Coordinates of C-alpha atoms and ligand atoms in Angstrom, one line a residue:
M1 CA -31.4 80.5 -52.7
C2 CA -34.3 82.2 -52.9
G3 CA -34.3 84.5 -56.7
I4 CA -35.9 87.3 -57.8
V5 CA -37.4 88.2 -61.0
G6 CA -38.3 91.6 -62.5
Y7 CA -40.0 93.0 -66.0
T8 CA -41.2 96.1 -67.5
G9 CA -41.8 96.4 -71.2
S10 CA -45.2 96.6 -73.4
Q11 CA -46.2 92.7 -72.6
E12 CA -47.8 90.8 -69.7
A13 CA -45.4 91.0 -66.9
A14 CA -46.9 88.1 -65.1
P15 CA -47.0 85.4 -67.1
I16 CA -43.0 86.1 -67.4
L17 CA -42.4 86.5 -63.9
L18 CA -43.8 83.5 -63.5
E19 CA -42.3 81.8 -66.2
G20 CA -38.7 83.9 -64.4
L21 CA -39.6 82.1 -61.1
K22 CA -39.9 78.1 -62.8
K23 CA -36.5 79.1 -64.1
L24 CA -35.1 79.5 -60.7
E25 CA -37.4 77.2 -58.8
Y26 CA -34.0 75.2 -59.1
R27 CA -32.0 77.7 -56.1
G28 CA -34.7 76.5 -53.9
Y29 CA -37.7 77.8 -52.3
D30 CA -40.4 76.7 -49.8
S31 CA -42.9 80.0 -51.5
A32 CA -43.4 82.4 -54.3
G33 CA -45.1 86.3 -54.9
I34 CA -45.1 88.2 -57.6
A35 CA -46.3 92.1 -57.5
V36 CA -47.2 93.8 -61.0
I37 CA -48.3 97.2 -60.8
N38 CA -51.5 98.4 -62.8
D39 CA -53.6 101.0 -62.8
S40 CA -51.7 102.8 -59.7
R41 CA -51.5 100.2 -58.1
I42 CA -49.3 97.3 -56.3
S43 CA -51.9 93.6 -56.9
V44 CA -49.4 91.0 -54.8
S45 CA -50.3 87.0 -55.3
K46 CA -48.5 85.0 -52.8
V47 CA -48.2 80.9 -51.9
T48 CA -46.9 78.8 -49.1
G49 CA -44.9 76.1 -51.9
R50 CA -44.4 75.6 -55.9
I51 CA -44.4 77.5 -58.2
A52 CA -47.1 75.8 -59.7
N53 CA -49.6 76.7 -56.4
L54 CA -49.1 80.3 -58.5
C55 CA -49.8 79.7 -61.8
E56 CA -53.3 78.1 -60.2
K57 CA -54.1 81.2 -58.0
T58 CA -53.9 84.0 -60.6
S59 CA -54.6 81.4 -63.7
D60 CA -51.0 81.7 -65.0
G61 CA -50.9 85.8 -65.0
K62 CA -54.6 86.6 -65.7
N63 CA -55.5 87.6 -62.8
C64 CA -52.7 90.1 -62.3
P65 CA -53.1 92.7 -65.2
G66 CA -50.2 94.8 -66.3
T67 CA -46.8 95.5 -67.4
A68 CA -44.3 96.1 -64.8
G69 CA -43.4 93.8 -62.2
I70 CA -41.5 91.5 -59.5
G71 CA -40.8 87.9 -58.4
H72 CA -39.4 86.1 -55.7
T73 CA -39.0 82.5 -54.7
R74 CA -38.4 82.6 -51.0
W75 CA -36.3 80.0 -49.2
A76 CA -37.7 80.8 -45.4
T77 CA -35.1 82.2 -42.9
H78 CA -36.5 84.7 -40.7
G79 CA -40.2 83.3 -39.7
A80 CA -41.9 79.9 -41.4
P81 CA -42.6 79.5 -45.2
T82 CA -46.4 80.9 -44.9
D83 CA -48.5 82.7 -47.6
T84 CA -47.6 86.1 -45.2
N85 CA -43.8 85.7 -44.7
A86 CA -43.6 85.7 -49.1
H87 CA -42.5 88.5 -50.5
P88 CA -42.8 90.4 -52.6
H89 CA -44.3 93.1 -49.0
M90 CA -45.7 95.9 -49.8
S91 CA -45.0 99.3 -47.7
N92 CA -48.2 100.7 -45.8
D93 CA -49.2 103.3 -48.0
G94 CA -49.7 100.8 -50.5
K95 CA -47.3 102.2 -52.7
F96 CA -43.9 100.0 -52.9
A97 CA -43.6 96.9 -53.2
V98 CA -40.2 94.9 -52.4
V99 CA -38.3 91.9 -53.4
H100 CA -35.2 90.9 -51.4
N101 CA -33.0 88.0 -51.8
G102 CA -30.0 88.4 -49.0
I103 CA -30.3 88.4 -45.0
I104 CA -30.4 91.8 -43.3
E105 CA -28.1 91.9 -40.4
N106 CA -29.4 95.0 -38.5
Y107 CA -33.3 94.0 -39.0
I108 CA -34.4 93.9 -35.4
A109 CA -32.7 97.3 -34.9
L110 CA -34.1 98.6 -38.2
R111 CA -37.9 97.0 -36.8
E112 CA -38.2 98.4 -33.2
E113 CA -37.2 102.5 -35.4
L114 CA -39.7 101.3 -37.8
T115 CA -42.2 100.1 -35.0
E116 CA -41.3 103.1 -32.9
K117 CA -41.9 105.6 -35.8
G118 CA -45.6 104.0 -36.6
Y119 CA -44.8 101.6 -39.4
R120 CA -47.0 98.6 -38.9
F121 CA -45.4 95.1 -39.5
E122 CA -46.9 92.2 -41.4
S123 CA -44.4 89.6 -41.5
Q124 CA -41.8 87.6 -39.5
T125 CA -39.2 88.5 -42.3
D126 CA -35.8 90.4 -42.3
T127 CA -37.3 91.9 -45.8
E128 CA -40.0 93.7 -44.3
V129 CA -38.0 96.8 -42.6
I130 CA -36.6 97.1 -46.4
V131 CA -39.7 98.6 -47.8
H132 CA -40.9 100.2 -44.7
L133 CA -37.3 101.8 -45.2
I134 CA -38.4 103.1 -48.4
E135 CA -41.9 104.4 -48.1
M136 CA -40.4 107.2 -45.1
Y137 CA -37.1 107.8 -47.1
Y138 CA -39.9 108.4 -50.3
S139 CA -40.9 112.5 -50.8
G140 CA -40.8 111.8 -54.4
N141 CA -38.2 110.2 -55.2
L142 CA -37.9 106.3 -55.8
K143 CA -34.0 106.7 -56.6
N144 CA -33.5 109.1 -53.4
A145 CA -35.4 106.7 -51.2
V146 CA -33.6 103.4 -52.4
I147 CA -29.9 105.1 -51.7
K148 CA -31.2 106.2 -48.6
A149 CA -32.9 103.0 -47.8
S150 CA -29.6 101.0 -48.4
S151 CA -27.7 102.7 -46.7
R152 CA -29.1 101.5 -43.8
L153 CA -28.6 98.5 -44.3
R154 CA -26.4 96.0 -43.4
G155 CA -25.5 92.4 -44.4
S156 CA -26.6 91.0 -48.5
Y157 CA -29.0 91.5 -50.6
A158 CA -30.3 92.4 -53.8
L159 CA -33.7 93.7 -53.9
G160 CA -36.2 94.6 -56.6
V161 CA -38.9 98.0 -56.1
V162 CA -42.0 99.4 -57.8
C163 CA -43.7 102.0 -56.6
T164 CA -47.0 103.3 -58.2
D165 CA -45.9 106.7 -58.5
E166 CA -43.8 105.8 -60.8
P167 CA -45.4 102.6 -62.2
E168 CA -43.4 101.5 -65.5
K169 CA -39.6 101.6 -63.4
L170 CA -38.2 98.8 -61.2
Y171 CA -35.2 100.0 -59.3
A172 CA -32.6 97.2 -58.8
A173 CA -30.0 97.0 -56.2
R174 CA -27.0 94.6 -55.0
E175 CA -25.4 93.6 -52.1
A176 CA -23.1 90.5 -51.9
S177 CA -26.3 88.8 -53.5
P178 CA -26.6 87.5 -57.2
L179 CA -28.0 90.0 -59.4
I180 CA -27.9 90.2 -63.4
L181 CA -30.1 93.0 -65.3
G182 CA -31.4 91.9 -68.6
V183 CA -31.8 94.0 -72.1
G184 CA -34.2 93.3 -74.3
I185 CA -36.0 95.4 -77.2
G186 CA -38.7 97.5 -75.7
E187 CA -38.8 95.2 -72.6
N188 CA -36.3 95.2 -69.5
Y189 CA -34.9 92.7 -67.1
F190 CA -33.8 91.7 -63.8
A191 CA -33.1 88.2 -62.6
S192 CA -30.9 86.6 -60.1
D193 CA -29.1 84.5 -62.5
V194 CA -29.4 83.9 -66.3
T195 CA -31.7 80.6 -66.6
A196 CA -34.6 82.7 -66.7
L197 CA -33.2 85.4 -68.6
V198 CA -32.0 83.7 -72.0
P199 CA -34.8 83.1 -72.9
Y200 CA -35.8 86.8 -73.3
T201 CA -32.4 87.8 -73.9
R202 CA -28.9 87.1 -74.5
N203 CA -27.5 90.8 -73.1
V204 CA -26.8 91.2 -69.5
I205 CA -25.1 93.2 -67.5
Y206 CA -23.7 92.2 -63.8
L207 CA -24.3 94.6 -61.3
D208 CA -21.1 94.7 -59.1
D209 CA -21.8 95.0 -54.8
G210 CA -22.7 99.1 -54.0
E211 CA -24.8 99.2 -57.4
F212 CA -27.8 99.6 -58.1
A213 CA -30.3 100.0 -61.4
E214 CA -33.3 102.4 -62.6
I215 CA -35.1 100.2 -65.3
T216 CA -37.7 101.5 -67.6
P217 CA -39.1 99.5 -70.7
D218 CA -36.5 101.6 -72.9
S219 CA -33.3 102.6 -70.5
I220 CA -31.4 100.9 -67.7
T221 CA -28.9 103.2 -65.7
V222 CA -26.4 102.2 -63.4
F223 CA -25.7 104.4 -60.4
D224 CA -23.1 103.8 -58.0
P225 CA -23.9 103.6 -53.3
A226 CA -23.7 107.3 -54.2
G227 CA -26.0 108.0 -57.0
R228 CA -23.6 108.8 -59.8
P229 CA -23.7 107.0 -62.8
V230 CA -21.6 104.1 -63.9
N231 CA -20.8 102.9 -67.1
K232 CA -21.4 98.9 -67.4
K233 CA -20.8 96.4 -69.9
I234 CA -22.9 94.9 -71.7
S235 CA -21.7 90.3 -71.6
R236 CA -23.6 88.7 -74.1
I237 CA -24.3 85.3 -72.7
T238 CA -23.4 82.1 -74.5
W239 CA -25.4 79.1 -73.2
D240 CA -28.4 78.0 -75.6
V241 CA -31.8 77.7 -74.3
Q242 CA -31.9 74.1 -74.3
A243 CA -28.8 74.4 -72.4
A244 CA -30.6 74.8 -69.4
E245 CA -33.6 72.2 -69.9
K246 CA -34.5 68.5 -69.4
G247 CA -34.2 67.6 -72.8
G248 CA -36.1 64.4 -72.8
Y249 CA -34.3 63.4 -69.6
E250 CA -36.9 62.7 -66.4
H251 CA -34.6 64.6 -64.4
F252 CA -31.9 67.8 -64.9
M253 CA -29.5 65.4 -62.8
L254 CA -28.9 62.6 -64.6
K255 CA -28.6 65.1 -67.8
E256 CA -25.7 66.4 -66.3
I257 CA -24.4 63.3 -65.5
I258 CA -24.9 62.1 -68.8
E259 CA -23.6 66.0 -69.8
Q260 CA -20.0 65.2 -68.1
P261 CA -17.7 63.5 -71.0
G262 CA -18.5 66.7 -72.8
A263 CA -17.8 69.0 -70.1
I264 CA -14.6 68.3 -68.8
K265 CA -13.7 68.1 -73.4
A266 CA -15.2 72.3 -72.7
T267 CA -13.4 72.3 -69.9
I268 CA -9.5 70.6 -70.6
A269 CA -9.2 71.0 -74.2
P270 CA -8.9 74.7 -74.8
R271 CA -6.5 74.7 -72.7
I272 CA -4.0 72.4 -73.6
K273 CA -2.0 73.5 -76.9
D274 CA 1.4 71.7 -78.8
G275 CA 1.7 69.4 -75.8
K276 CA 1.7 71.9 -73.0
I277 CA -1.4 72.9 -70.9
V278 CA -2.2 76.8 -71.4
L279 CA -3.2 78.5 -68.5
D280 CA -2.4 82.7 -69.4
E281 CA -5.8 83.2 -67.8
T282 CA -4.4 83.0 -64.6
G283 CA -2.0 85.1 -65.0
L284 CA 0.0 83.1 -62.6
T285 CA 3.4 82.7 -63.7
A286 CA 6.1 81.1 -63.1
E287 CA 7.6 83.1 -61.0
Y288 CA 5.0 84.0 -58.9
L289 CA 4.4 79.1 -58.5
K290 CA 7.7 79.4 -57.2
S291 CA 7.7 82.0 -54.6
I292 CA 4.7 80.3 -52.4
N293 CA 5.2 78.2 -49.8
K294 CA 2.2 76.4 -49.4
I295 CA -1.4 76.5 -50.7
V296 CA -5.1 76.5 -49.3
I297 CA -7.7 75.3 -51.2
T298 CA -11.3 76.6 -49.6
A299 CA -14.8 75.6 -50.3
C300 CA -18.5 74.1 -49.2
G301 CA -19.6 70.9 -49.5
S302 CA -18.5 69.0 -53.1
A303 CA -16.2 71.8 -54.3
Y304 CA -14.7 71.2 -51.0
Y305 CA -14.5 67.4 -51.7
A306 CA -13.2 68.3 -55.2
G307 CA -10.1 70.5 -53.4
C308 CA -9.6 66.9 -50.9
A309 CA -9.4 65.0 -54.5
G310 CA -7.7 68.0 -56.3
K311 CA -4.9 67.6 -53.0
Y312 CA -3.5 64.5 -53.9
A313 CA -2.4 65.7 -57.7
I314 CA -1.1 69.0 -56.6
E315 CA 0.9 67.4 -53.2
K316 CA 1.6 64.3 -55.6
L317 CA 3.3 66.4 -58.5
C318 CA 4.0 69.8 -57.3
R319 CA 5.2 68.9 -53.8
I320 CA 4.5 71.5 -52.2
P321 CA 1.6 71.5 -49.1
V322 CA -2.0 71.8 -49.3
Q323 CA -4.3 72.5 -46.7
V324 CA -7.6 72.5 -48.0
E325 CA -10.2 73.9 -45.9
L326 CA -13.7 74.0 -45.0
A327 CA -14.7 77.9 -46.3
S328 CA -17.2 77.9 -43.5
E329 CA -14.0 77.0 -40.6
L330 CA -11.6 78.9 -42.6
R331 CA -13.0 82.1 -42.3
Y332 CA -13.5 82.4 -38.1
S333 CA -9.9 79.9 -38.2
D334 CA -7.8 83.2 -38.4
P335 CA -5.7 81.3 -40.7
I336 CA -2.1 80.7 -41.1
I337 CA -1.7 83.0 -44.7
D338 CA 0.4 85.0 -46.3
E339 CA 1.2 87.0 -49.3
H340 CA 3.5 83.2 -50.1
T341 CA 0.5 81.4 -49.9
L342 CA -1.9 80.5 -53.1
V343 CA -5.5 80.3 -52.6
I344 CA -7.4 77.9 -55.1
V345 CA -11.3 78.7 -54.0
L346 CA -13.9 76.0 -55.9
S347 CA -17.4 76.7 -56.7
Q348 CA -19.7 76.0 -59.0
S349 CA -22.3 79.3 -58.4
G350 CA -19.3 81.7 -57.5
E351 CA -21.6 83.0 -55.5
T352 CA -21.5 81.4 -52.0
A353 CA -21.7 83.2 -48.7
D354 CA -19.0 81.2 -46.3
T355 CA -16.4 80.9 -49.7
I356 CA -16.9 85.0 -51.1
A357 CA -16.2 85.5 -47.2
A358 CA -13.6 82.3 -46.8
M359 CA -12.1 84.6 -50.1
K360 CA -11.8 87.9 -48.3
E361 CA -10.4 86.7 -45.6
C362 CA -7.3 85.0 -47.3
K363 CA -6.9 88.4 -49.4
K364 CA -6.9 90.5 -46.4
R365 CA -3.9 88.5 -45.3
G366 CA -2.4 89.0 -48.6
A367 CA -2.5 85.9 -50.1
K368 CA -3.4 86.1 -53.9
T369 CA -6.9 83.7 -54.9
L370 CA -7.4 81.3 -57.4
A371 CA -10.4 81.2 -58.9
I372 CA -12.1 78.2 -60.2
V373 CA -15.7 79.1 -60.8
N374 CA -18.5 78.0 -63.1
V375 CA -21.2 80.7 -63.7
V376 CA -19.3 83.9 -65.9
G377 CA -19.5 86.9 -64.3
S378 CA -20.1 85.6 -61.0
T379 CA -19.2 87.4 -57.2
I380 CA -16.4 84.7 -56.8
A381 CA -14.7 85.3 -60.3
N382 CA -15.2 89.7 -59.9
I383 CA -13.7 89.5 -55.9
A384 CA -10.7 86.6 -57.4
D385 CA -7.1 87.9 -58.2
H386 CA -6.8 84.4 -60.6
T387 CA -10.5 83.1 -62.4
I388 CA -10.2 79.7 -64.5
Y389 CA -13.5 79.0 -65.8
T390 CA -15.1 75.4 -65.7
W391 CA -16.7 75.6 -68.6
A392 CA -20.0 72.5 -67.7
G393 CA -22.6 75.0 -68.8
P394 CA -25.6 75.4 -66.5
E395 CA -26.5 73.1 -63.5
I396 CA -29.7 73.2 -62.3
A397 CA -30.0 70.3 -59.9
V398 CA -29.1 71.3 -56.8
A399 CA -27.4 67.7 -56.2
T400 CA -24.0 69.1 -58.5
T401 CA -22.3 66.5 -60.6
K402 CA -20.5 68.3 -63.7
G403 CA -19.3 71.4 -61.6
Y404 CA -17.6 69.2 -59.2
T405 CA -16.0 66.9 -62.4
T406 CA -14.7 70.2 -63.9
Q407 CA -13.7 71.3 -61.0
V408 CA -11.4 68.1 -60.5
S409 CA -10.5 68.3 -64.4
V410 CA -9.4 72.2 -63.4
L411 CA -7.0 71.4 -60.1
Y412 CA -5.9 68.3 -62.6
L413 CA -5.1 70.4 -65.3
F414 CA -3.2 73.3 -62.7
A415 CA -1.2 70.6 -61.3
L416 CA 0.7 69.7 -64.0
Y417 CA 0.7 73.3 -65.2
A418 CA 2.2 74.6 -61.9
A419 CA 5.0 71.2 -61.7
E420 CA 6.6 72.3 -65.0
K421 CA 6.3 75.9 -63.9
M422 CA 8.1 75.1 -60.9
N423 CA 10.5 73.1 -62.4
R424 CA 9.1 70.0 -60.7
I425 CA 8.8 66.9 -63.0
D426 CA 10.8 65.7 -65.8
E427 CA 9.6 65.9 -69.5
E428 CA 9.0 62.6 -70.2
L429 CA 6.4 61.7 -67.4
Y430 CA 4.2 65.1 -68.3
K431 CA 4.2 64.0 -71.5
R432 CA 2.3 60.8 -69.7
L433 CA -0.2 63.0 -67.4
L434 CA -0.9 65.0 -70.4
E435 CA -1.7 62.7 -72.4
S436 CA -4.2 61.3 -69.2
L437 CA -5.7 64.0 -68.9
N438 CA -6.5 64.5 -72.5
T439 CA -8.1 61.0 -72.5
L440 CA -10.5 61.9 -69.2
P441 CA -13.6 62.6 -71.4
K442 CA -13.3 59.5 -73.1
K443 CA -12.8 57.8 -69.6
I444 CA -15.8 59.2 -68.1
Q445 CA -18.1 57.9 -70.9
E446 CA -16.5 54.5 -70.5
A447 CA -17.5 54.8 -66.5
L448 CA -20.9 56.0 -67.8
D449 CA -21.4 52.7 -70.8
M450 CA -20.1 50.2 -68.1
N451 CA -22.8 49.9 -65.7
P452 CA -25.5 49.3 -66.4
Q453 CA -26.4 47.2 -63.2
I454 CA -26.6 50.3 -61.1
P455 CA -30.5 50.5 -61.5
N456 CA -30.4 46.6 -59.5
L457 CA -28.4 47.7 -57.5
A458 CA -30.2 50.3 -56.3
K459 CA -33.1 47.9 -55.6
K460 CA -31.7 46.4 -53.5
Y461 CA -29.5 49.3 -51.9
H462 CA -33.1 52.2 -51.6
N463 CA -33.7 50.7 -48.6
A464 CA -30.8 50.6 -46.4
S465 CA -30.7 52.7 -43.2
S466 CA -27.7 53.6 -43.4
L467 CA -24.3 53.7 -45.6
F468 CA -21.0 53.4 -45.2
F469 CA -18.7 54.6 -48.2
I470 CA -14.7 53.8 -47.3
G471 CA -11.6 54.3 -49.2
R472 CA -8.3 55.4 -48.8
N473 CA -5.6 58.4 -49.8
T474 CA -8.1 59.4 -53.2
D475 CA -10.6 56.8 -52.8
Y476 CA -10.9 58.2 -49.4
A477 CA -11.8 61.2 -51.6
V478 CA -13.9 59.9 -53.8
A479 CA -15.7 58.5 -51.1
L480 CA -16.7 62.0 -49.2
E481 CA -18.2 63.3 -52.5
G482 CA -19.8 60.0 -53.0
A483 CA -21.8 59.5 -49.6
L484 CA -22.9 63.8 -50.3
K485 CA -24.4 62.6 -53.7
M486 CA -26.6 59.9 -51.7
K487 CA -27.3 62.2 -48.8
E488 CA -28.6 64.4 -50.1
I489 CA -31.0 63.6 -52.9
S490 CA -31.6 59.9 -51.9
Y491 CA -32.2 61.4 -48.0
I492 CA -30.3 57.9 -46.9
H493 CA -27.7 58.2 -43.8
A494 CA -24.4 58.0 -45.9
E495 CA -21.3 58.4 -44.2
S496 CA -17.7 58.3 -45.3
Y497 CA -15.0 57.5 -43.6
A498 CA -11.1 57.0 -44.5
A499 CA -11.1 52.8 -44.8
G500 CA -7.7 52.4 -41.9
E501 CA -10.0 54.5 -39.4
L502 CA -13.1 51.5 -39.1
K503 CA -10.7 49.8 -36.4
H504 CA -11.1 53.1 -34.3
G505 CA -14.2 53.5 -33.6
T506 CA -16.6 52.6 -37.0
I507 CA -16.7 49.4 -37.5
A508 CA -18.7 49.6 -33.8
L509 CA -21.7 50.5 -36.4
I510 CA -20.9 47.3 -38.8
E511 CA -22.9 44.7 -38.3
E512 CA -25.0 42.1 -40.8
H513 CA -25.9 43.1 -44.3
Q514 CA -24.6 47.0 -43.4
P515 CA -24.0 48.0 -46.7
V516 CA -20.9 49.0 -47.1
I517 CA -19.1 50.5 -50.4
A518 CA -15.8 50.1 -50.7
L519 CA -13.7 52.1 -52.7
C520 CA -10.8 50.7 -54.8
C521 CA -9.1 52.0 -57.0
N522 CA -5.5 53.3 -55.7
E523 CA -3.7 50.2 -56.6
S524 CA -0.5 51.7 -54.4
I525 CA -2.6 51.0 -51.4
M526 CA -5.4 48.6 -52.4
E527 CA -4.2 45.5 -51.0
K528 CA -5.2 47.6 -47.6
T529 CA -7.8 48.3 -48.4
M530 CA -8.8 44.8 -49.2
S531 CA -8.2 43.6 -45.6
N532 CA -10.3 47.1 -44.6
I533 CA -14.0 44.7 -46.7
I534 CA -12.4 41.2 -45.5
E535 CA -12.5 42.7 -41.7
V536 CA -16.0 44.3 -42.4
K537 CA -17.6 41.2 -44.5
A538 CA -16.2 39.0 -40.8
R539 CA -18.7 41.4 -38.8
G540 CA -21.4 40.5 -41.7
A541 CA -22.1 43.5 -43.7
E542 CA -22.8 43.6 -47.4
V543 CA -19.7 44.9 -49.5
L544 CA -20.6 47.0 -52.9
A545 CA -17.3 47.3 -54.5
V546 CA -15.7 50.0 -57.1
T547 CA -13.2 49.5 -58.8
F548 CA -11.7 47.9 -62.2
K549 CA -12.7 45.8 -64.1
D550 CA -10.8 43.1 -64.3
N551 CA -9.9 43.1 -60.4
Q552 CA -10.3 40.4 -60.1
K553 CA -9.5 39.7 -56.7
I554 CA -12.4 42.4 -55.1
V555 CA -14.2 40.7 -57.2
S556 CA -13.5 37.2 -55.5
L557 CA -14.3 39.9 -52.0
A558 CA -17.5 41.5 -52.7
D559 CA -21.0 41.1 -53.3
D560 CA -21.6 43.7 -55.5
M561 CA -19.6 45.5 -58.1
I562 CA -19.5 49.1 -59.8
Y563 CA -16.7 49.3 -62.6
V564 CA -14.4 52.2 -63.1
P565 CA -11.7 52.2 -66.0
K566 CA -8.3 52.8 -65.3
T567 CA -6.9 56.4 -65.2
E568 CA -3.4 57.5 -63.7
T569 CA -4.4 57.3 -59.6
I570 CA -3.7 61.1 -59.5
F571 CA -6.0 61.4 -61.7
A572 CA -8.6 59.1 -60.6
A573 CA -11.1 60.7 -58.6
A574 CA -13.2 62.3 -61.9
A575 CA -14.1 58.9 -63.7
E576 CA -14.6 57.3 -60.2
I577 CA -17.3 59.3 -58.8
V578 CA -19.3 59.3 -61.6
P579 CA -20.9 55.6 -60.9
L580 CA -21.9 56.6 -57.7
Q581 CA -23.1 59.8 -58.3
L582 CA -25.5 57.2 -61.1
L583 CA -25.8 55.2 -57.9
A584 CA -27.4 58.1 -55.8
Y585 CA -29.5 58.7 -58.2
Y586 CA -30.7 55.7 -59.2
V587 CA -31.8 55.3 -55.7
A588 CA -33.0 58.1 -55.2
K589 CA -35.9 57.2 -58.1
E590 CA -36.7 54.3 -55.9
N591 CA -37.5 56.1 -53.5
G592 CA -39.4 58.4 -55.1
C593 CA -37.3 61.3 -53.7
D594 CA -37.8 65.1 -55.4
I595 CA -34.5 64.6 -57.3
D596 CA -33.7 68.0 -58.7
K597 CA -35.0 69.8 -55.7
P598 CA -34.0 67.9 -52.6
K599 CA -35.4 69.5 -49.7
N600 CA -34.0 71.7 -47.1
L601 CA -31.5 72.2 -50.2
A602 CA -30.6 75.1 -52.5
K603 CA -28.6 75.5 -55.6
S604 CA -26.8 77.9 -54.6
V605 CA -26.1 78.8 -50.7
T606 CA -26.0 82.9 -50.7
V607 CA -26.2 83.2 -47.0
E608 CA -24.3 82.0 -43.9
Ligands
LIG1 O1 -21.9 76.4 -55.3 P1 -20.7 76.1 -55.0 O2 -20.4 75.3 -55.5 O3 -20.2 77.3 -54.6 O4 -21.7 75.8 -53.5 C1 -21.5 74.6 -52.7 C2 -21.8 74.0 -52.1 O5 -22.9 74.5 -51.6 C3 -21.9 72.9 -53.4 O6 -21.1 71.3 -53.5 C4 -23.3 71.4 -52.3 O7 -22.5 71.2 -51.9 C5 -24.0 70.4 -53.5 N1 -25.2 70.0 -53.2 C6 -23.7 69.2 -53.3 O8 -24.1 68.7 -54.4

């Protein structure tokens, strides 16, 4: 959600800024702009719509000469997506330009104050107050002006600032919005995430909240909010450039679906040693695990649904109550959480604003937090008491796929690990389930291979105005994610229902030819779901069933089939979701949708 980039060095800045912005496109945006310093002047170019328009407007950056500059992709919050509201924003005296990711919560009061003092506003954005504050506080020292301006801001920001008096210098500041500095040789960078940096450098510095940096071609100095220098470690990015490229696939989403066996192997394999799950990185000892009486899982969107799937495994194996809560609800719910609650926080990006807020709320109440996160060095990973990384590699498509399945896999690992530490599982079952976890990558590969009919099913179902996903227990958890995948990329209305709830209202909606996707991979409850299939068929529904290949009973009931390999039921979600991801993908493709960048959505929701 919004992205910022900055460059200072000896090369032309604009092409580098444009390339960086292209890499951030996946985060979601509706306008874009760059500002480059040249001859003591700042030249700004902004467009509504895609980066391609900005490239055209600037002749791929050739019309904006200069070796230092900043760029921005904007996802409109305050003010419509127009050229005027696009960033960078300029000060009235033309000396400063600012790009900003985040939300300034007290911008109305600041705008009134600045207007009274005679500052003229061009846009409707909250961001514009920042550049006028900097102008107001500037008396020849940009660092001091940035400190003073930042101290007036409430809310979240990742900022980039340039000033004509210090034409080679960039300032970058962060508060609750992601910002990473790229360390080069004779050139330096900043960006909202590493995908924009990896083509140029693998050496990065993660800024912490409240910190800001002074960046020149030859140096990066980081300061705390009071302006005192802070020693920062340089981290090395291990992702290769290809990991963030399409690699011959038509869409990132398809590539990421196909990458799932490898991603899950990379996530699980290093944590299984000599027939035991090793999660030393969590620091979750047997003594601590035995002291808790409840687990709360909190997250947003698909990560929340991953939590719903993981709940079954944790409760079944650890016999401890697990509550799964939407982070946007939990944060305002005055939750009953204390030092005997373990809070598991799931997030691919590690930057989701609601998830961060919910996590802070739980910490305040004394709970320990375990983060399951994909992006190394992200805010959630930094705040958590314990972190387990999902080694999925960069996920670029807005719709998560390998992010979700690796989260689910880590929850399975955790369930088995905790059950053993809490003495809630016998050796034989532990061994059998561990073996089953080891085979997950293979099962996911099978799930990919055994459904060549999905593109044809997509041709049949893509015209539907609405799709129902039904299932019970673990199947219901998968139905939730299957429906979200479908609606977010194909724009078809899709809802999931616990199959047993149909009679309590939803069945009123079933009429002739209504497609119902019935998930039947939980053998303990399959007969019940079969009854639900019979009920909807009796009212004219077309049933697309998701089950095992040898499940003749379901095959004879359904109109169409999707197959899933057999796994231990409590670990079923990881493979079961895979064909539903493919179905959503091919339906969206049939409908000509912008699959990797669905309308109105952002990859990382860094504002509330
Ligand atoms: O980065 P996070 O895992 O915290 O993101 C949470 C949700 O925003 C995310 O899963 C969203 O629902 C996806 N677009 C779903 O595909």
